[in-house]
Amino acid sequence: GSTSTESSSSSSESSGKGKGIALAYDVGGRGDQSFNDAAYAGFEKARKDFGIGGEDVEPSDGESDADKVQRLTDLARQGYNPVIGVGFAYAPAIKEAAEKFPKTTFGLIDDETVKGDNIANLVFSEEQGSYLAGVAAAKATKSKVVGFVGGVEVPLIKKFEAGFVQGVKDTDPSVEVKTQYLTQPPDMGGFSKPDLGKEAARGQLDADADVLYHAAGLAGQGVIEAVAAKDKWVIGVDSDQYKQKTLDKYKDSILTSMTKDVSGAVYNLVKSVHEGEPKTGVVRFDLKSDGVGLSDSNPAFAKMTEIQDAVKKAREGIVNGDIKVDTTP
Amino acid sequence: MKKFDKDRLILALGGPVLAIVVAVALTSVVLVASGRSPVQPYALMFEYAMHSDIQVLIVNQAATYYLAALAVAIGFRMNLFNIGVDGQYRLAAMVAALVGASVALPGPLHVLLILVVAMLVGAFWAGIAGILKTTRGVSEVVSTIMLNSIATSVVAYLILPAQFGEQRGNNLTTGEIPESGWFPGIDLGPAGEVYGFVVVAALCGVLYWLVLNRTRFGFDLRATGASESAAIASGVDAKRMILTSMLISGAVAGLTGMPILLGDSHTYSLDFPAGLGFTGITIALLGRNHPVGIALGALLIAFLDKASATLDYNGYEKEIATIMQGLIVMAVVISYEAVRRYGLRRQQQKVGEELAAEAAAADGTDQKTRKEVSA
Amino acid sequence: MSTVLTKPAAQQPKPTARRRLTLAEWMLVVAGILLLVSAVRLITGAHGITSVGQTSTALRLAVPIGLAALGGLWAERAGVINIGLEGMLILGTWFGAWAGVQWGPWTGVVVGILGGALGGLLHAIATVTFGVNHIVSGVAINILAVGATRYLSSFTFEEMEGGTSKQSPPIESITQITVPGLSDAMRDLNDKHWFLVSDVAGLVGGLVTNLSLLTILAVVMVPLSRWVLWNTGFGLRLRSCGENPLAAETLGVNVYKYKYIAVMISGGFAGLGGVFLAEVASNIYQEGQTGGRGYIGLAAMIFGNWMPGGLALGAGLFGYTDSLNLRGGGQNVHALLLLLAILLVLATAWATYRRKFLTAAVAAVSGLVLFVWYLSVDEVPSQFVTAAPYVATLLVLAMSAQRLRAPKAVGKSYRKGEGA
Amino acid sequence: MANHDIHLSVRKGTVHAIVGENGAGKSTLMKILYGMQKPDEGTIAVDGREVSFSDPGDAIDRGIGMVHQHFMLADNLTVLENTVLGSEKLYGIGARARARIKEISDTYGLGIRPDAYVEDLGVADRQRVEILKVLYRGARTLILDEPTAVLVPQEVDALFDNLRELKAEGLTVIFISHKLGEVLSVADDITVIRRGTTVASVKPSEVTAKQLAELMVGAELPSPETRESTVTDTPVLEVKGLTLTENDVVDGARTVLDDITFTIHEGEVLGLAGVEGNGQTELIDALIGTRRPDGGTIALGGEDITSWPTRKRREGGVGYIPEDRHRHGLLLEAPLWENRILGHVTEAPNSKGVWLDIKAARSDTERIVDAYDVRTPGIDVTVGSLSGGNQQKLIVGREMSHNPRFLIAAHPTRGVDVGAQAQIWDQIRAARREGLAVLLISADLDELIGLSDTLRVMYRGRLVADADPATITPEALGSAMTGAASGHLEDEGQDGGEDR
Ligand SMILES: Nc1ncnc2c1ncn2[C@@H]1O[C@H](COP(=O)(O)OP(=O)(O)OP(=O)(O)O)[C@@H](O)[C@H]1O
Ligand SMILES: Nc1ncnc2c1ncn2[C@@H]1O[C@H](COP(=O)(O)OP(=O)(O)OP(=O)(O)O)[C@@H](O)[C@H]1O
Ligand SMILES: [Mg+2]
Ligand SMILES: [Mg+2]
């Protein structure tokens, strides 16, 4: 038979604007309360603002690059533009698909190793935001012990750890940082098992930690729950977790959150495509561009002037290049 | 013998046909119950699978499944339950990728080296379970479950940049295998490329059949699976057999990751497909450990996997395909069992009939033989 | 000569191979292990290995595994292998959360158990009525459960406030109790880091702190299973179906009925394990939450020699090593290397005494390797820490597997009236 | 059809024997009476009232108890548990039940240990547990399906005493056997079954064993007697000082074979008598090579084969008719021709090099089916669908086809019908004439005495006595088997003999 590309709607591809935005998720998918959901938020906002259509697609278990290529191809040939791969796992697939559909813009989140004329690499400097979280933690701790809970021990999460640890140590070298990962790849359960997060957090709390920073996706909810039960501080991740509805019960313990504006990244890419000037190449979201940052929606946090000052100072240092933040611990 | 052949045909086809019909019917019930069209999802999936690029995807995926299922089936034939194919192929693919990326050899040799390494590593990992079983009596079911998790840790450790891996962006990889270590594919133009390894997988199936059905070793293996005690009495060294088949199973498991590694990704990274071993179990069961059956099973599951992608675009849940997979497995095994029983009953009946007829005919001579015997 | 029947057996009866350790002996063994652990703790300074938090986390992590293992026990004691436990756990999490969100956690518990039992029923239909290979049926149930819960989620949770297609809204939590006074006293004692005393305090403290009522319920299930299976007529009938169903049939036991009941109870236990994951371990249903605990439960049951006490021990081992891993693993597991090395030295001595020189040699070499490893690093890499529970299980099984004994007719298909 | 047109009436308070050759349908009939199988037509009446049993529970309620041909005991449960199973309501499962068991055991002299595990019991003990189970349920009618098959004569006598005692108390016993001597000595009435139907009902006083036999098989009963001796001086199998210990986790080593020494010559059948469980199985295992002895040597034709693996021994000319053909001799779900290969996969005509020679194996299977009169519709049917006798004939044919020098024949005619039995005996005799050495192990003492050139008795892992088959009686053999006699057994009544 014919290929799926030839048979249907290859016409719509040439029709310029296409049908709207397409999001292809990585493992976890929509509903992870984390960066997949953030991507979805940007997607929704863009659809509303620009009045366009859209499609978001989940992966299946144990799929290979070929499946991702097929997914991107399917989306591109149906006329979606831009097509965004959420997660670095899409890198090889985007490279292949982008060659097949030169007129479609492909967004690739969290990866800058794959380049192309129609590829926008949306990357974040999580280490910078995490550095600020480290500064806040070092200032907020009374016991001089703070903790980091990572979901799965992958380089991306190690970036969070690296920034956090550096931030803590630069602020107060006497503060001890406990580090804990929940699972090892390819067991991605560490992002989706709140019970593990809860127990890991308890372990750190028992070891006297009083400010915990988590980068554990959904499992982070367990961390927050455990910390709240002990009335200590927790620092959220990705979105402003103080405002998250499901965490309403614990919000008083959420000191701040290290935000990673995946939503904005998606939105801006769509916007650029919509306006006919699609972004390509590396688009970095860092402190400078407000792509990452530290939220202060918790009024208690906003009132801690000493911490706010320290954070502000660190922020300036990073933005003007005085402070270099490592990406590996 | 004519009658038996007709029966055999019924027996061979009855099981799968009955099963698919039942599974489709049950899935439709689920669909109707949730207020969906009971037929449109199938139509969508078939339509989608008519495209040649999807067919290529299905065939490629099936090749991978096929190898995993063969590995499981070798164990099953011996009454060994190798749940560890998953860990075996992941570890094997990772080490093979490491080796492949760090040497430069002329084409065929390079590929051969990678394959040998993969098979050795797979066999080694399965062999641990084999040795634990033969020397310490540890159930391979438990040990392979444990070894799967341990393999995860070992891979996670080895792939660290501090050990043998490299970091590339946010991914960890083993480094790229140079082109001399790629397995050439069959280019079908716009439809894509069929892995060259599909041919190897098919050859493995042929070899599996030959070894099992046409060699002394295969006979011993099947005998051990059918009745360990009888096999031991017949001269099979059961422990050695367990170890050997575990090693072979592991070696084949080691090949499972190769179609992807040599034909597509050329590197082992964090997102290398996991869980193929478990699908392999399903497929071995579906195919009743027969090389052709497994091939059909692999194609069927690959079809459901790939074609279900279209459901998402059309407002259906992709999970329908997963439900169908479960129902198919259930229906297949139940209908096989029903058909098998029917077959056995028929046979017993035949034996009885034939003997009765013979006895009636030979009643006179019968008496005579007895006299002779006692004389 | 005419009274052979009144004579003792004409042949030499096999000396009984089933001598069991008495309670006192068990306590000695336990005391010995505690002593060792305590010593290792003092040597290494890894006080975390017997802290209150450690024990309490271990208990919480052990419960779902233990419940799955109990599920395995009930099915296998009646002769049915249940590798579908994983699927039944999944059903338990989903149904438990679905009902828990809407009608409160205790309704969730009941519905979750029923959900698991539904999986059990399916397994029973396939294996008992249709005589399908038990493993095959179990695998099919695992696939089905994944598909069904995902499918159902997109109709239910996704439409609920705060839920998505992968996750339920939060469920109200079940009451937790802490034995007042005792808990604090134990914690204080534990913090003193005294030899042995603090370790015992850590154990006891962990068992009386932050106990969910569901945890208590789950723990009670172990002796209860033991009592029902071994001390009631019902249990005897059930076990007879796993040992020799034909003999049971000839005595008027309805083998099918008992197998059905057993497998459904098995599913129910797995379901309860699922509810525990959704309601106590966390407070939501989450896709992939069970993470292979059904398989681990099965392993724990085999590890425990198909006995309630043994499987509790097995689940405890998993829970403990898992919790070590989650609570600042590196250092603790490092301490355990020393413990393991010492145990292997003891094993070497024992094997030498029993003149099993090969075993002794293997134990000695492994012990030495561990000891060198212990000395050469300060912390075990986190990748290996994660593997600790599995390696520990393999080691223990390798040392004890030959003594294990499955029910005789387990896994065999049985047809009524087709007996010899 | 296993049964048709059966007429049977049993008087209260009597011992009613049912005789018939193997496969005649006796067990099937009893299973119907006990509710385990349903009759297609016909009626059953108990105490004059018509009944219909849907499962054994119904039969038990009607006071019917059955001791099955094959033990129906769960090895891993205790005697107590096996006994109370299914009747927990009677006396519970605890102390009351234990007391009741003790009481029954004492009343009938059964010597039961309620807390012993069944797997630790010997055959006779298990038999007693089976009887206990029936009595425990207060059965008034006992069905005993071939209870004597595994007992030595003395145990049989004791059992019969028990049966008479039961009868005296007004119980009814249905007793199945094809050992006619026993039947005549214990029964009040006899019903004969042939090919699934009742052919006669007689009184023991009115028939002789010979007449009964002819009724049973419709022909003369064959006898296992061996006419002329073919024993030569050439030793084929020499076993010296064979010792085997079993390792027990708890109790350490235990000797199961103790200094076994014997020689079998060309053309000689050495009969080995012994109660099951006294080391015969282990001896066979050691000879065929599935267990390594701890001491001693085995030589075949002068060559030391002690360290040879099983396969090499079989290739070297050891034939093997296993005692449990379903466990050790056949692949039940495989076709006949594959079973023909089993055990000889490395030998012609089954294989060439590493490859199987399926064509040759199939045609040789056809030959065996013909030559050994295996009644089957073809060689592609599964061997499990054949009757026991035909399965056994296939095994004998297979083993004989490889010209063994030495044959291990363990219970070669167990569970085999009379016709097949005679054929198997004939084949063993024929091969012996051509110089085959045979180790014959059998629980059927008539067979043992009739077929052997030399007799040895095994007791607790040792060869404790020998006897001349020409003069020995089953009773004398029996007393040596229970350990009551040892040394050279002269003739009947001579229990003593010098002790070792
Ligand atoms: N396989 C085992 N491994 C380790 N410990 C065990 C094992 N089996 C039992 N135990 C321990 O023994 C105690 C009693 O166990 P359980 O209730 O299973 O009794 P049991 O072993 O059947 O003995 P009995 O039947 O004589 O009471 C448990 O508390 C447990 O700690
Ligand atoms: N439902 C059935 N339909 C047809 N044949 C059957 C059925 N059940 C049993 N048979 C066959 O009928 C024959 C009678 O078997 P049964 O066990 O009753 O014999 P038996 O007289 O007890 O012999 P034995 O002395 O060996 O115990 C056997 O060949 C058996 O395979
Ligand atoms: Mg016990
Ligand atoms: Mg019978």
PDB file of C-alpha atoms and ligand atoms in Angstrom, chain C residues 20-21 23 26 226 230 303-305 307-311 313 404, chain D residues 117, ligand 1:
ATOM      1  CA  ARG C  20      11.445 -27.300  62.700  1.00  0.00           C
ATOM      2  CA  LEU C  21      13.189 -24.783  64.767  1.00  0.00           C
ATOM      3  CA  LEU C  23      10.270 -20.844  69.134  1.00  0.00           C
ATOM      4  CA  TRP C  26      14.116 -18.886  66.505  1.00  0.00           C
ATOM      5  CA  ARG C 226      -1.741 -18.964  59.466  1.00  0.00           C
ATOM      6  CA  TRP C 230      -3.601 -24.565  59.596  1.00  0.00           C
ATOM      7  CA  PHE C 303      11.499 -17.153  50.005  1.00  0.00           C
ATOM      8  CA  GLY C 304       9.231 -17.778  52.985  1.00  0.00           C
ATOM      9  CA  ASN C 305       8.743 -21.418  52.070  1.00  0.00           C
ATOM     10  CA  MET C 307       4.520 -20.197  55.142  1.00  0.00           C
ATOM     11  CA  PRO C 308       2.885 -17.058  56.542  1.00  0.00           C
ATOM     12  CA  GLY C 309       5.680 -16.436  59.002  1.00  0.00           C
ATOM     13  CA  GLY C 310       8.323 -16.995  56.382  1.00  0.00           C
ATOM     14  CA  LEU C 311       6.761 -14.759  53.799  1.00  0.00           C
ATOM     15  CA  LEU C 313      10.094 -12.356  56.928  1.00  0.00           C
ATOM     16  CA  LEU C 404      12.079 -25.017  50.390  1.00  0.00           C
TER      17      LEU C 404
ATOM     18  CA  TYR D 117       3.583 -37.050  58.139  1.00  0.00           C
TER      19      TYR D 117
HETATM   20  N1  LIG E   1      11.168 -20.172  55.806  1.00  0.00           N
HETATM   21  C1  LIG E   1      11.369 -19.457  56.906  1.00  0.00           C
HETATM   22  N2  LIG E   1      12.434 -18.672  56.953  1.00  0.00           N
HETATM   23  C2  LIG E   1      12.657 -17.938  58.027  1.00  0.00           C
HETATM   24  N3  LIG E   1      11.869 -17.938  59.099  1.00  0.00           N
HETATM   25  C3  LIG E   1      10.788 -18.688  59.119  1.00  0.00           C
HETATM   26  C4  LIG E   1      10.485 -19.497  58.032  1.00  0.00           C
HETATM   27  N4  LIG E   1       9.360 -20.158  58.304  1.00  0.00           N
HETATM   28  C5  LIG E   1       8.987 -19.791  59.518  1.00  0.00           C
HETATM   29  N5  LIG E   1       9.821 -18.879  60.037  1.00  0.00           N
HETATM   30  C6  LIG E   1       9.727 -18.261  61.350  1.00  0.00           C
HETATM   31  O1  LIG E   1       9.080 -19.141  62.224  1.00  0.00           O
HETATM   32  C7  LIG E   1       7.975 -18.556  62.856  1.00  0.00           C
HETATM   33  C8  LIG E   1       6.797 -19.498  62.763  1.00  0.00           C
HETATM   34  O2  LIG E   1       6.529 -19.635  61.403  1.00  0.00           O
HETATM   35  P1  LIG E   1       5.221 -20.315  60.857  1.00  0.00           P
HETATM   36  O3  LIG E   1       4.046 -19.649  61.453  1.00  0.00           O
HETATM   37  O4  LIG E   1       5.326 -20.370  59.397  1.00  0.00           O
HETATM   38  O5  LIG E   1       5.348 -21.758  61.507  1.00  0.00           O
HETATM   39  P2  LIG E   1       5.944 -23.110  60.888  1.00  0.00           P
HETATM   40  O6  LIG E   1       7.276 -22.842  60.289  1.00  0.00           O
HETATM   41  O7  LIG E   1       4.918 -23.736  60.045  1.00  0.00           O
HETATM   42  O8  LIG E   1       6.122 -24.013  62.203  1.00  0.00           O
HETATM   43  P3  LIG E   1       5.025 -24.876  62.958  1.00  0.00           P
HETATM   44  O9  LIG E   1       4.158 -25.505  61.955  1.00  0.00           O
HETATM   45  O10 LIG E   1       5.837 -25.859  63.718  1.00  0.00           O
HETATM   46  O11 LIG E   1       4.305 -23.937  63.832  1.00  0.00           O
HETATM   47  C9  LIG E   1       7.727 -17.248  62.149  1.00  0.00           C
HETATM   48  O12 LIG E   1       7.513 -16.217  63.078  1.00  0.00           O
HETATM   49  C10 LIG E   1       8.969 -16.993  61.342  1.00  0.00           C
HETATM   50  O13 LIG E   1       9.745 -15.984  61.933  1.00  0.00           O
END
